Amino acid sequence: MKLLIVGAGSTGGYFGARLAAAGRDVTFLLRPGRAKQIAAQGLQIVSPHHGDLSITPRVVTTGSIDGAYDAILLTVKAYHLDQALEDIAPAVGKETMIMPVLNGMRHVDAITARFGAKALIGGVCKVATTLDAEGRIRQLAPFQSLTYGEMDGSETPRLRALDAALSGAGFDAVLSPRVVAEMWEKWVLLASLGGVTCLGGGPVGQVVATPGGSAFILGLIDEVVAVTNAEGFPPAPAFLSLIRTQFSNPASPQASSMFRDMQDGRWVEADQILGDMVARGAQHGIATPLLNAAHTRLRVYQAGIGQA
């Protein structure tokens, strides 16, 4: 199976490098700057959990794609989605599967509108990685998984072929009949964690330790759950119980990637993770004052760094 990995940042670079090292037919679609960096030093993973890795991957840049791929793993940040869909168009054939692992759910409609519902495969990634100053991918925690499935929950021959390509490559590969529910649950986690840490101004434990911190956290989670319930995707009770337990630990160092990006002065996925949740709540007549405050905080931050 010919696999195209769109982006070689902390997510796409991690899973793509593991796949390439396991002998899969992997090509990376990169912007010129990242392509030049990788050509000079290779694609490097620094992982105390699963071992370091350095490869020299096959790379194409925009305009140099010469045919369709069997599957495309879309790993860009959500605010780069529109450009990414333009870039991958020459790689999309009649049977190409597009598996996005973006945050939120906006991308589902965008991909369907551009390439049709048939092209879309549901996807969820769980990995804690970041790019360091040298462009190396550093793994911050041991979990590493890709979950995927048909949007309607069916098991198809193409899905079994994708499962065979992704399995046995050094990370957890999970074919799931409830991938859409898992996409929504990941959004619940990201919106809750992002709202708590970005508005609270510190990791979960620091917020919990403040007077009123726990009530703030639980109130924000309740707003997120109210919206997702109204959208028809209620989180599983065990999943919600786990989140509430994790978010009640005063020793927790857990923080969202948006919070880390804010600390580093980087762009953030404010509209995709928080803004879209606020908008969907408004459509259902659900008040989300804490989510709205967190989104406003991030919009002010974005304006300060020149992000639209």
PDB file of C-alpha atoms in Angstrom:
ATOM      1  CA  MET A   1       0.000   0.000   0.000  1.00  0.00           C
ATOM      2  CA  LYS A   2       1.332   3.398  -1.024  1.00  0.00           C
ATOM      3  CA  LEU A   3       1.040   5.740   1.942  1.00  0.00           C
ATOM      4  CA  LEU A   4       1.330   9.531   1.780  1.00  0.00           C
ATOM      5  CA  ILE A   5       1.981  11.288   5.091  1.00  0.00           C
ATOM      6  CA  VAL A   6       1.025  14.954   4.905  1.00  0.00           C
ATOM      7  CA  GLY A   7       3.418  16.780   7.179  1.00  0.00           C
ATOM      8  CA  ALA A   8       6.435  15.669   9.194  1.00  0.00           C
ATOM      9  CA  GLY A   9       5.747  17.571  12.373  1.00  0.00           C
ATOM     10  CA  SER A  10       5.477  16.016  15.789  1.00  0.00           C
ATOM     11  CA  THR A  11       2.547  13.761  14.812  1.00  0.00           C
ATOM     12  CA  GLY A  12       2.979  12.915  11.137  1.00  0.00           C
ATOM     13  CA  GLY A  13       6.722  12.684  11.473  1.00  0.00           C
ATOM     14  CA  TYR A  14       6.425  10.299  14.414  1.00  0.00           C
ATOM     15  CA  PHE A  15       3.987   7.800  12.910  1.00  0.00           C
ATOM     16  CA  GLY A  16       5.396   8.160   9.397  1.00  0.00           C
ATOM     17  CA  ALA A  17       8.934   7.472  10.565  1.00  0.00           C
ATOM     18  CA  ARG A  18       7.826   4.386  12.501  1.00  0.00           C
ATOM     19  CA  LEU A  19       5.981   3.104   9.423  1.00  0.00           C
ATOM     20  CA  ALA A  20       8.923   3.772   7.112  1.00  0.00           C
ATOM     21  CA  ALA A  21      11.351   2.074   9.514  1.00  0.00           C
ATOM     22  CA  ALA A  22       9.044  -0.962   9.528  1.00  0.00           C
ATOM     23  CA  GLY A  23       9.389  -1.247   5.754  1.00  0.00           C
ATOM     24  CA  ARG A  24       6.132   0.344   4.625  1.00  0.00           C
ATOM     25  CA  ASP A  25       5.936   2.275   1.337  1.00  0.00           C
ATOM     26  CA  VAL A  26       5.850   5.758   2.849  1.00  0.00           C
ATOM     27  CA  THR A  27       6.255   9.173   1.225  1.00  0.00           C
ATOM     28  CA  PHE A  28       6.059  12.500   3.053  1.00  0.00           C
ATOM     29  CA  LEU A  29       4.445  15.579   1.501  1.00  0.00           C
ATOM     30  CA  LEU A  30       6.349  18.516   2.970  1.00  0.00           C
ATOM     31  CA  ARG A  31       6.769  22.236   2.674  1.00  0.00           C
ATOM     32  CA  PRO A  32      10.129  23.301   1.212  1.00  0.00           C
ATOM     33  CA  GLY A  33      11.600  24.449   4.525  1.00  0.00           C
ATOM     34  CA  ARG A  34      10.885  21.196   6.350  1.00  0.00           C
ATOM     35  CA  ALA A  35      11.974  19.176   3.309  1.00  0.00           C
ATOM     36  CA  LYS A  36      15.332  20.990   3.286  1.00  0.00           C
ATOM     37  CA  GLN A  37      15.822  20.428   7.010  1.00  0.00           C
ATOM     38  CA  ILE A  38      15.103  16.703   6.746  1.00  0.00           C
ATOM     39  CA  ALA A  39      17.333  16.353   3.680  1.00  0.00           C
ATOM     40  CA  ALA A  40      20.194  17.808   5.717  1.00  0.00           C
ATOM     41  CA  GLN A  41      19.771  15.904   8.992  1.00  0.00           C
ATOM     42  CA  GLY A  42      17.215  13.141   8.395  1.00  0.00           C
ATOM     43  CA  LEU A  43      13.931  12.619  10.198  1.00  0.00           C
ATOM     44  CA  GLN A  44      14.787  11.979  13.818  1.00  0.00           C
ATOM     45  CA  ILE A  45      12.791  10.681  16.774  1.00  0.00           C
ATOM     46  CA  VAL A  46      14.087  10.988  20.328  1.00  0.00           C
ATOM     47  CA  SER A  47      12.112   8.621  22.549  1.00  0.00           C
ATOM     48  CA  PRO A  48      13.070   7.352  26.004  1.00  0.00           C
ATOM     49  CA  HIS A  49      10.012   5.113  25.831  1.00  0.00           C
ATOM     50  CA  HIS A  50      10.242   3.284  22.494  1.00  0.00           C
ATOM     51  CA  GLY A  51      13.730   3.972  21.203  1.00  0.00           C
ATOM     52  CA  ASP A  52      15.370   6.656  19.107  1.00  0.00           C
ATOM     53  CA  LEU A  53      15.114   6.552  15.334  1.00  0.00           C
ATOM     54  CA  SER A  54      16.707   8.363  12.402  1.00  0.00           C
ATOM     55  CA  ILE A  55      15.687   7.797   8.785  1.00  0.00           C
ATOM     56  CA  THR A  56      16.123   9.456   5.418  1.00  0.00           C
ATOM     57  CA  PRO A  57      12.547   9.377   4.112  1.00  0.00           C
ATOM     58  CA  ARG A  58      11.136   9.665   0.616  1.00  0.00           C
ATOM     59  CA  VAL A  59       9.827  13.229   0.204  1.00  0.00           C
ATOM     60  CA  VAL A  60       7.669  15.128  -2.280  1.00  0.00           C
ATOM     61  CA  THR A  61       6.741  18.800  -2.190  1.00  0.00           C
ATOM     62  CA  THR A  62       3.689  20.630  -3.465  1.00  0.00           C
ATOM     63  CA  GLY A  63       3.514  20.403  -7.237  1.00  0.00           C
ATOM     64  CA  SER A  64       5.749  17.339  -7.523  1.00  0.00           C
ATOM     65  CA  ILE A  65       3.146  14.631  -6.820  1.00  0.00           C
ATOM     66  CA  ASP A  66       3.002  12.382  -9.876  1.00  0.00           C
ATOM     67  CA  GLY A  67       0.089  10.048  -9.127  1.00  0.00           C
ATOM     68  CA  ALA A  68      -2.509   8.731  -6.719  1.00  0.00           C
ATOM     69  CA  TYR A  69      -1.788   7.048  -3.392  1.00  0.00           C
ATOM     70  CA  ASP A  70      -3.730   4.255  -1.736  1.00  0.00           C
ATOM     71  CA  ALA A  71      -4.036   6.086   1.574  1.00  0.00           C
ATOM     72  CA  ILE A  72      -3.252   9.579   2.799  1.00  0.00           C
ATOM     73  CA  LEU A  73      -2.589  10.256   6.478  1.00  0.00           C
ATOM     74  CA  LEU A  74      -3.469  13.899   7.042  1.00  0.00           C
ATOM     75  CA  THR A  75      -1.589  15.192  10.093  1.00  0.00           C
ATOM     76  CA  VAL A  76      -1.409  18.968   9.632  1.00  0.00           C
ATOM     77  CA  LYS A  77      -2.637  21.469  12.193  1.00  0.00           C
ATOM     78  CA  ALA A  78      -6.317  22.242  11.726  1.00  0.00           C
ATOM     79  CA  TYR A  79      -5.651  25.852  10.679  1.00  0.00           C
ATOM     80  CA  HIS A  80      -3.642  24.526   7.696  1.00  0.00           C
ATOM     81  CA  LEU A  81      -6.417  22.199   6.514  1.00  0.00           C
ATOM     82  CA  ASP A  82      -7.653  24.245   3.547  1.00  0.00           C
ATOM     83  CA  GLN A  83      -4.181  24.527   2.040  1.00  0.00           C
ATOM     84  CA  ALA A  84      -3.475  20.856   2.726  1.00  0.00           C
ATOM     85  CA  LEU A  85      -6.588  19.817   0.794  1.00  0.00           C
ATOM     86  CA  GLU A  86      -5.339  21.814  -2.176  1.00  0.00           C
ATOM     87  CA  ASP A  87      -1.899  20.258  -1.883  1.00  0.00           C
ATOM     88  CA  ILE A  88      -3.082  16.643  -1.781  1.00  0.00           C
ATOM     89  CA  ALA A  89      -5.560  16.904  -4.657  1.00  0.00           C
ATOM     90  CA  PRO A  90      -3.125  15.404  -7.239  1.00  0.00           C
ATOM     91  CA  ALA A  91      -2.570  12.423  -4.900  1.00  0.00           C
ATOM     92  CA  VAL A  92      -6.271  11.572  -4.565  1.00  0.00           C
ATOM     93  CA  GLY A  93      -7.568   8.916  -6.945  1.00  0.00           C
ATOM     94  CA  LYS A  94     -10.953   7.208  -7.182  1.00  0.00           C
ATOM     95  CA  GLU A  95     -10.019   4.636  -4.514  1.00  0.00           C
ATOM     96  CA  THR A  96      -7.790   6.777  -2.286  1.00  0.00           C
ATOM     97  CA  MET A  97      -8.544   6.739   1.437  1.00  0.00           C
ATOM     98  CA  ILE A  98      -7.995   9.981   3.344  1.00  0.00           C
ATOM     99  CA  MET A  99      -7.478   9.442   7.060  1.00  0.00           C
ATOM    100  CA  PRO A 100      -7.277  12.713   8.995  1.00  0.00           C
ATOM    101  CA  VAL A 101      -6.057  12.798  12.571  1.00  0.00           C
ATOM    102  CA  LEU A 102      -6.898  16.456  13.108  1.00  0.00           C
ATOM    103  CA  ASN A 103      -8.427  17.919  16.249  1.00  0.00           C
ATOM    104  CA  GLY A 104     -12.100  18.788  16.495  1.00  0.00           C
ATOM    105  CA  MET A 105     -14.645  17.764  13.851  1.00  0.00           C
ATOM    106  CA  ARG A 106     -14.663  20.639  11.328  1.00  0.00           C
ATOM    107  CA  HIS A 107     -12.383  18.734   8.973  1.00  0.00           C
ATOM    108  CA  VAL A 108     -14.969  16.005   8.381  1.00  0.00           C
ATOM    109  CA  ASP A 109     -17.242  18.366   6.454  1.00  0.00           C
ATOM    110  CA  ALA A 110     -14.331  20.005   4.631  1.00  0.00           C
ATOM    111  CA  ILE A 111     -12.869  16.720   3.349  1.00  0.00           C
ATOM    112  CA  THR A 112     -16.296  15.358   2.397  1.00  0.00           C
ATOM    113  CA  ALA A 113     -17.147  18.519   0.473  1.00  0.00           C
ATOM    114  CA  ARG A 114     -13.867  18.447  -1.447  1.00  0.00           C
ATOM    115  CA  PHE A 115     -13.366  14.733  -2.149  1.00  0.00           C
ATOM    116  CA  GLY A 116     -16.677  13.053  -1.298  1.00  0.00           C
ATOM    117  CA  ALA A 117     -17.777  10.920   1.636  1.00  0.00           C
ATOM    118  CA  LYS A 118     -16.309   7.763   0.111  1.00  0.00           C
ATOM    119  CA  ALA A 119     -12.747   9.064   0.458  1.00  0.00           C
ATOM    120  CA  LEU A 120     -12.990   9.694   4.200  1.00  0.00           C
ATOM    121  CA  ILE A 121     -11.745   7.269   6.845  1.00  0.00           C
ATOM    122  CA  GLY A 122     -12.199   8.168  10.506  1.00  0.00           C
ATOM    123  CA  GLY A 123      -9.008   8.536  12.494  1.00  0.00           C
ATOM    124  CA  VAL A 124      -7.785   9.270  16.013  1.00  0.00           C
ATOM    125  CA  CYS A 125      -4.168   9.540  17.121  1.00  0.00           C
ATOM    126  CA  LYS A 126      -2.908   9.538  20.678  1.00  0.00           C
ATOM    127  CA  VAL A 127       0.679  10.580  21.120  1.00  0.00           C
ATOM    128  CA  ALA A 128       2.532  13.201  23.153  1.00  0.00           C
ATOM    129  CA  THR A 129       5.314  14.599  20.996  1.00  0.00           C
ATOM    130  CA  THR A 130       6.878  17.934  20.198  1.00  0.00           C
ATOM    131  CA  LEU A 131       9.449  19.360  17.801  1.00  0.00           C
ATOM    132  CA  ASP A 132      12.606  20.638  19.463  1.00  0.00           C
ATOM    133  CA  ALA A 133      14.729  23.546  18.261  1.00  0.00           C
ATOM    134  CA  GLU A 134      16.708  21.225  15.954  1.00  0.00           C
ATOM    135  CA  GLY A 135      13.565  19.853  14.302  1.00  0.00           C
ATOM    136  CA  ARG A 136      13.767  16.494  16.071  1.00  0.00           C
ATOM    137  CA  ILE A 137      10.583  14.800  17.287  1.00  0.00           C
ATOM    138  CA  ARG A 138      10.679  14.266  21.022  1.00  0.00           C
ATOM    139  CA  GLN A 139       8.256  11.818  22.600  1.00  0.00           C
ATOM    140  CA  LEU A 140       7.016  13.029  25.991  1.00  0.00           C
ATOM    141  CA  ALA A 141       4.960  10.040  27.178  1.00  0.00           C
ATOM    142  CA  PRO A 142       4.807   6.329  26.352  1.00  0.00           C
ATOM    143  CA  PHE A 143       1.346   6.134  24.731  1.00  0.00           C
ATOM    144  CA  GLN A 144       1.298   5.951  20.929  1.00  0.00           C
ATOM    145  CA  SER A 145      -1.691   4.785  18.940  1.00  0.00           C
ATOM    146  CA  LEU A 146      -3.609   5.229  15.709  1.00  0.00           C
ATOM    147  CA  THR A 147      -7.279   4.255  15.689  1.00  0.00           C
ATOM    148  CA  TYR A 148      -9.187   4.130  12.403  1.00  0.00           C
ATOM    149  CA  GLY A 149     -12.417   2.909  10.882  1.00  0.00           C
ATOM    150  CA  GLU A 150     -15.157   3.517   8.366  1.00  0.00           C
ATOM    151  CA  MET A 151     -17.376   6.455   9.307  1.00  0.00           C
ATOM    152  CA  ASP A 152     -20.430   4.183   9.313  1.00  0.00           C
ATOM    153  CA  GLY A 153     -18.757   1.568  11.499  1.00  0.00           C
ATOM    154  CA  SER A 154     -18.648  -1.131   8.835  1.00  0.00           C
ATOM    155  CA  GLU A 155     -15.674  -3.392   8.155  1.00  0.00           C
ATOM    156  CA  THR A 156     -14.634  -3.269   4.518  1.00  0.00           C
ATOM    157  CA  PRO A 157     -11.882  -4.840   2.395  1.00  0.00           C
ATOM    158  CA  ARG A 158     -10.125  -1.485   2.034  1.00  0.00           C
ATOM    159  CA  LEU A 159     -10.194  -1.036   5.783  1.00  0.00           C
ATOM    160  CA  ARG A 160      -8.660  -4.454   6.330  1.00  0.00           C
ATOM    161  CA  ALA A 161      -5.930  -3.527   3.826  1.00  0.00           C
ATOM    162  CA  LEU A 162      -5.252  -0.287   5.686  1.00  0.00           C
ATOM    163  CA  ASP A 163      -5.162  -2.193   8.976  1.00  0.00           C
ATOM    164  CA  ALA A 164      -2.572  -4.572   7.551  1.00  0.00           C
ATOM    165  CA  ALA A 165      -0.413  -1.640   6.427  1.00  0.00           C
ATOM    166  CA  LEU A 166      -0.542   0.149   9.784  1.00  0.00           C
ATOM    167  CA  SER A 167      -0.224  -2.866  12.083  1.00  0.00           C
ATOM    168  CA  GLY A 168       3.113  -4.142  13.384  1.00  0.00           C
ATOM    169  CA  ALA A 169       4.980  -0.886  12.862  1.00  0.00           C
ATOM    170  CA  GLY A 170       6.019  -0.203  16.444  1.00  0.00           C
ATOM    171  CA  PHE A 171       2.897   1.566  17.710  1.00  0.00           C
ATOM    172  CA  ASP A 172      -0.638   0.514  18.637  1.00  0.00           C
ATOM    173  CA  ALA A 173      -2.813   0.240  15.512  1.00  0.00           C
ATOM    174  CA  VAL A 174      -6.508  -0.242  16.266  1.00  0.00           C
ATOM    175  CA  LEU A 175      -9.309  -0.926  13.791  1.00  0.00           C
ATOM    176  CA  SER A 176     -12.474   0.337  15.482  1.00  0.00           C
ATOM    177  CA  PRO A 177     -16.183   0.126  14.587  1.00  0.00           C
ATOM    178  CA  ARG A 178     -16.838   3.167  16.812  1.00  0.00           C
ATOM    179  CA  VAL A 179     -14.158   5.481  15.501  1.00  0.00           C
ATOM    180  CA  VAL A 180     -16.560   8.421  15.111  1.00  0.00           C
ATOM    181  CA  ALA A 181     -17.506   8.202  18.792  1.00  0.00           C
ATOM    182  CA  GLU A 182     -13.805   8.090  19.634  1.00  0.00           C
ATOM    183  CA  MET A 183     -13.175  11.190  17.513  1.00  0.00           C
ATOM    184  CA  TRP A 184     -15.817  13.012  19.531  1.00  0.00           C
ATOM    185  CA  GLU A 185     -14.393  11.732  22.820  1.00  0.00           C
ATOM    186  CA  LYS A 186     -10.967  13.013  21.878  1.00  0.00           C
ATOM    187  CA  TRP A 187     -12.532  16.400  21.164  1.00  0.00           C
ATOM    188  CA  VAL A 188     -14.170  16.327  24.606  1.00  0.00           C
ATOM    189  CA  LEU A 189     -10.757  15.705  26.151  1.00  0.00           C
ATOM    190  CA  LEU A 190      -8.962  18.372  24.112  1.00  0.00           C
ATOM    191  CA  ALA A 191     -11.608  21.053  24.636  1.00  0.00           C
ATOM    192  CA  SER A 192     -11.720  20.344  28.365  1.00  0.00           C
ATOM    193  CA  LEU A 193      -7.954  20.193  28.817  1.00  0.00           C
ATOM    194  CA  GLY A 194      -7.334  23.157  26.523  1.00  0.00           C
ATOM    195  CA  GLY A 195      -9.972  25.293  28.200  1.00  0.00           C
ATOM    196  CA  VAL A 196      -8.784  24.442  31.709  1.00  0.00           C
ATOM    197  CA  THR A 197      -5.072  24.991  31.130  1.00  0.00           C
ATOM    198  CA  CYS A 198      -5.200  27.965  28.746  1.00  0.00           C
ATOM    199  CA  LEU A 199      -7.780  29.873  30.764  1.00  0.00           C
ATOM    200  CA  GLY A 200      -6.399  28.658  34.094  1.00  0.00           C
ATOM    201  CA  GLY A 201      -2.858  29.580  33.104  1.00  0.00           C
ATOM    202  CA  GLY A 202      -1.108  26.391  34.195  1.00  0.00           C
ATOM    203  CA  PRO A 203      -1.164  22.595  34.228  1.00  0.00           C
ATOM    204  CA  VAL A 204      -4.171  20.763  35.635  1.00  0.00           C
ATOM    205  CA  GLY A 205      -2.614  20.279  39.070  1.00  0.00           C
ATOM    206  CA  GLN A 206      -1.959  23.985  39.535  1.00  0.00           C
ATOM    207  CA  VAL A 207      -5.554  24.813  38.615  1.00  0.00           C
ATOM    208  CA  VAL A 208      -6.932  22.142  40.970  1.00  0.00           C
ATOM    209  CA  ALA A 209      -4.822  23.520  43.821  1.00  0.00           C
ATOM    210  CA  THR A 210      -6.350  26.999  43.630  1.00  0.00           C
ATOM    211  CA  PRO A 211      -9.487  27.959  45.593  1.00  0.00           C
ATOM    212  CA  GLY A 212     -12.426  27.202  43.327  1.00  0.00           C
ATOM    213  CA  GLY A 213     -10.196  25.436  40.836  1.00  0.00           C
ATOM    214  CA  SER A 214     -11.968  22.094  40.984  1.00  0.00           C
ATOM    215  CA  ALA A 215     -15.387  23.708  40.559  1.00  0.00           C
ATOM    216  CA  PHE A 216     -14.079  25.627  37.546  1.00  0.00           C
ATOM    217  CA  ILE A 217     -12.714  22.446  35.971  1.00  0.00           C
ATOM    218  CA  LEU A 218     -15.865  20.407  36.501  1.00  0.00           C
ATOM    219  CA  GLY A 219     -18.027  23.262  35.252  1.00  0.00           C
ATOM    220  CA  LEU A 220     -16.048  23.535  32.039  1.00  0.00           C
ATOM    221  CA  ILE A 221     -16.208  19.775  31.473  1.00  0.00           C
ATOM    222  CA  ASP A 222     -19.972  19.898  32.015  1.00  0.00           C
ATOM    223  CA  GLU A 223     -20.298  22.565  29.309  1.00  0.00           C
ATOM    224  CA  VAL A 224     -18.349  20.430  26.819  1.00  0.00           C
ATOM    225  CA  VAL A 225     -20.431  17.355  27.609  1.00  0.00           C
ATOM    226  CA  ALA A 226     -23.686  19.277  27.256  1.00  0.00           C
ATOM    227  CA  VAL A 227     -22.716  20.314  23.730  1.00  0.00           C
ATOM    228  CA  THR A 228     -21.598  16.864  22.628  1.00  0.00           C
ATOM    229  CA  ASN A 229     -24.760  15.318  24.077  1.00  0.00           C
ATOM    230  CA  ALA A 230     -26.842  17.776  22.076  1.00  0.00           C
ATOM    231  CA  GLU A 231     -24.871  16.895  18.948  1.00  0.00           C
ATOM    232  CA  GLY A 232     -25.835  13.245  19.435  1.00  0.00           C
ATOM    233  CA  PHE A 233     -22.449  11.906  20.560  1.00  0.00           C
ATOM    234  CA  PRO A 234     -22.564  11.480  24.345  1.00  0.00           C
ATOM    235  CA  PRO A 235     -19.218  10.362  25.782  1.00  0.00           C
ATOM    236  CA  ALA A 236     -19.092   6.909  27.341  1.00  0.00           C
ATOM    237  CA  PRO A 237     -19.625   7.023  31.139  1.00  0.00           C
ATOM    238  CA  ALA A 238     -16.291   5.279  31.810  1.00  0.00           C
ATOM    239  CA  PHE A 239     -14.488   7.819  29.617  1.00  0.00           C
ATOM    240  CA  LEU A 240     -16.084  10.741  31.463  1.00  0.00           C
ATOM    241  CA  SER A 241     -15.313   9.229  34.828  1.00  0.00           C
ATOM    242  CA  LEU A 242     -11.661   8.855  33.837  1.00  0.00           C
ATOM    243  CA  ILE A 243     -11.403  12.485  32.698  1.00  0.00           C
ATOM    244  CA  ARG A 244     -12.995  13.817  35.880  1.00  0.00           C
ATOM    245  CA  THR A 245     -10.634  11.699  37.974  1.00  0.00           C
ATOM    246  CA  GLN A 246      -7.550  12.817  36.029  1.00  0.00           C
ATOM    247  CA  PHE A 247      -8.615  16.459  36.264  1.00  0.00           C
ATOM    248  CA  SER A 248      -9.013  16.308  40.049  1.00  0.00           C
ATOM    249  CA  ASN A 249      -5.395  15.452  40.870  1.00  0.00           C
ATOM    250  CA  PRO A 250      -3.514  18.401  42.470  1.00  0.00           C
ATOM    251  CA  ALA A 251      -0.203  16.749  41.529  1.00  0.00           C
ATOM    252  CA  SER A 252      -1.067  16.402  37.840  1.00  0.00           C
ATOM    253  CA  PRO A 253       1.451  17.952  35.406  1.00  0.00           C
ATOM    254  CA  GLN A 254      -0.990  17.422  32.511  1.00  0.00           C
ATOM    255  CA  ALA A 255      -1.310  20.337  30.094  1.00  0.00           C
ATOM    256  CA  SER A 256      -2.733  20.714  26.618  1.00  0.00           C
ATOM    257  CA  SER A 257      -0.681  21.150  23.466  1.00  0.00           C
ATOM    258  CA  MET A 258      -2.401  24.524  23.019  1.00  0.00           C
ATOM    259  CA  PHE A 259      -1.061  25.630  26.397  1.00  0.00           C
ATOM    260  CA  ARG A 260       2.456  24.528  25.440  1.00  0.00           C
ATOM    261  CA  ASP A 261       2.086  26.332  22.109  1.00  0.00           C
ATOM    262  CA  MET A 262       1.034  29.503  23.933  1.00  0.00           C
ATOM    263  CA  GLN A 263       4.081  29.302  26.150  1.00  0.00           C
ATOM    264  CA  ASP A 264       6.289  28.996  23.061  1.00  0.00           C
ATOM    265  CA  GLY A 265       4.544  31.805  21.173  1.00  0.00           C
ATOM    266  CA  ARG A 266       3.176  29.465  18.482  1.00  0.00           C
ATOM    267  CA  TRP A 267      -0.111  29.415  16.627  1.00  0.00           C
ATOM    268  CA  VAL A 268      -2.975  27.563  18.326  1.00  0.00           C
ATOM    269  CA  GLU A 269      -6.076  25.667  17.208  1.00  0.00           C
ATOM    270  CA  ALA A 270      -8.408  27.913  19.190  1.00  0.00           C
ATOM    271  CA  ASP A 271     -11.270  28.060  16.699  1.00  0.00           C
ATOM    272  CA  GLN A 272     -11.173  24.356  15.851  1.00  0.00           C
ATOM    273  CA  ILE A 273     -10.990  23.008  19.416  1.00  0.00           C
ATOM    274  CA  LEU A 274     -12.866  25.646  21.423  1.00  0.00           C
ATOM    275  CA  GLY A 275     -14.568  28.038  19.021  1.00  0.00           C
ATOM    276  CA  ASP A 276     -16.418  25.323  17.132  1.00  0.00           C
ATOM    277  CA  MET A 277     -17.623  23.815  20.415  1.00  0.00           C
ATOM    278  CA  VAL A 278     -18.943  27.228  21.489  1.00  0.00           C
ATOM    279  CA  ALA A 279     -20.661  27.706  18.119  1.00  0.00           C
ATOM    280  CA  ARG A 280     -22.344  24.300  18.256  1.00  0.00           C
ATOM    281  CA  GLY A 281     -23.536  25.034  21.772  1.00  0.00           C
ATOM    282  CA  ALA A 282     -25.074  28.302  20.597  1.00  0.00           C
ATOM    283  CA  GLN A 283     -26.926  26.457  17.826  1.00  0.00           C
ATOM    284  CA  HIS A 284     -28.536  24.262  20.486  1.00  0.00           C
ATOM    285  CA  GLY A 285     -29.225  27.146  22.872  1.00  0.00           C
ATOM    286  CA  ILE A 286     -26.639  25.886  25.368  1.00  0.00           C
ATOM    287  CA  ALA A 287     -24.791  28.479  27.439  1.00  0.00           C
ATOM    288  CA  THR A 288     -21.034  27.905  27.558  1.00  0.00           C
ATOM    289  CA  PRO A 289     -19.593  30.858  29.513  1.00  0.00           C
ATOM    290  CA  LEU A 290     -16.382  29.098  30.572  1.00  0.00           C
ATOM    291  CA  LEU A 291     -15.660  27.743  27.097  1.00  0.00           C
ATOM    292  CA  ASN A 292     -16.402  31.157  25.645  1.00  0.00           C
ATOM    293  CA  ALA A 293     -14.009  32.800  28.111  1.00  0.00           C
ATOM    294  CA  ALA A 294     -11.264  30.316  27.187  1.00  0.00           C
ATOM    295  CA  HIS A 295     -11.867  30.892  23.479  1.00  0.00           C
ATOM    296  CA  THR A 296     -11.787  34.662  23.975  1.00  0.00           C
ATOM    297  CA  ARG A 297      -8.506  34.355  25.879  1.00  0.00           C
ATOM    298  CA  LEU A 298      -6.981  32.416  22.985  1.00  0.00           C
ATOM    299  CA  ARG A 299      -8.357  34.818  20.365  1.00  0.00           C
ATOM    300  CA  VAL A 300      -6.660  37.694  22.195  1.00  0.00           C
ATOM    301  CA  TYR A 301      -3.438  35.682  22.267  1.00  0.00           C
ATOM    302  CA  GLN A 302      -3.757  34.932  18.541  1.00  0.00           C
ATOM    303  CA  ALA A 303      -4.205  38.593  17.715  1.00  0.00           C
ATOM    304  CA  GLY A 304      -1.079  39.383  19.706  1.00  0.00           C
ATOM    305  CA  ILE A 305       1.056  37.019  17.613  1.00  0.00           C
ATOM    306  CA  GLY A 306      -0.532  37.995  14.301  1.00  0.00           C
ATOM    307  CA  GLN A 307      -2.643  34.871  13.761  1.00  0.00           C
ATOM    308  CA  ALA A 308      -5.986  35.462  12.032  1.00  0.00           C
TER     309      ALA A 308
END
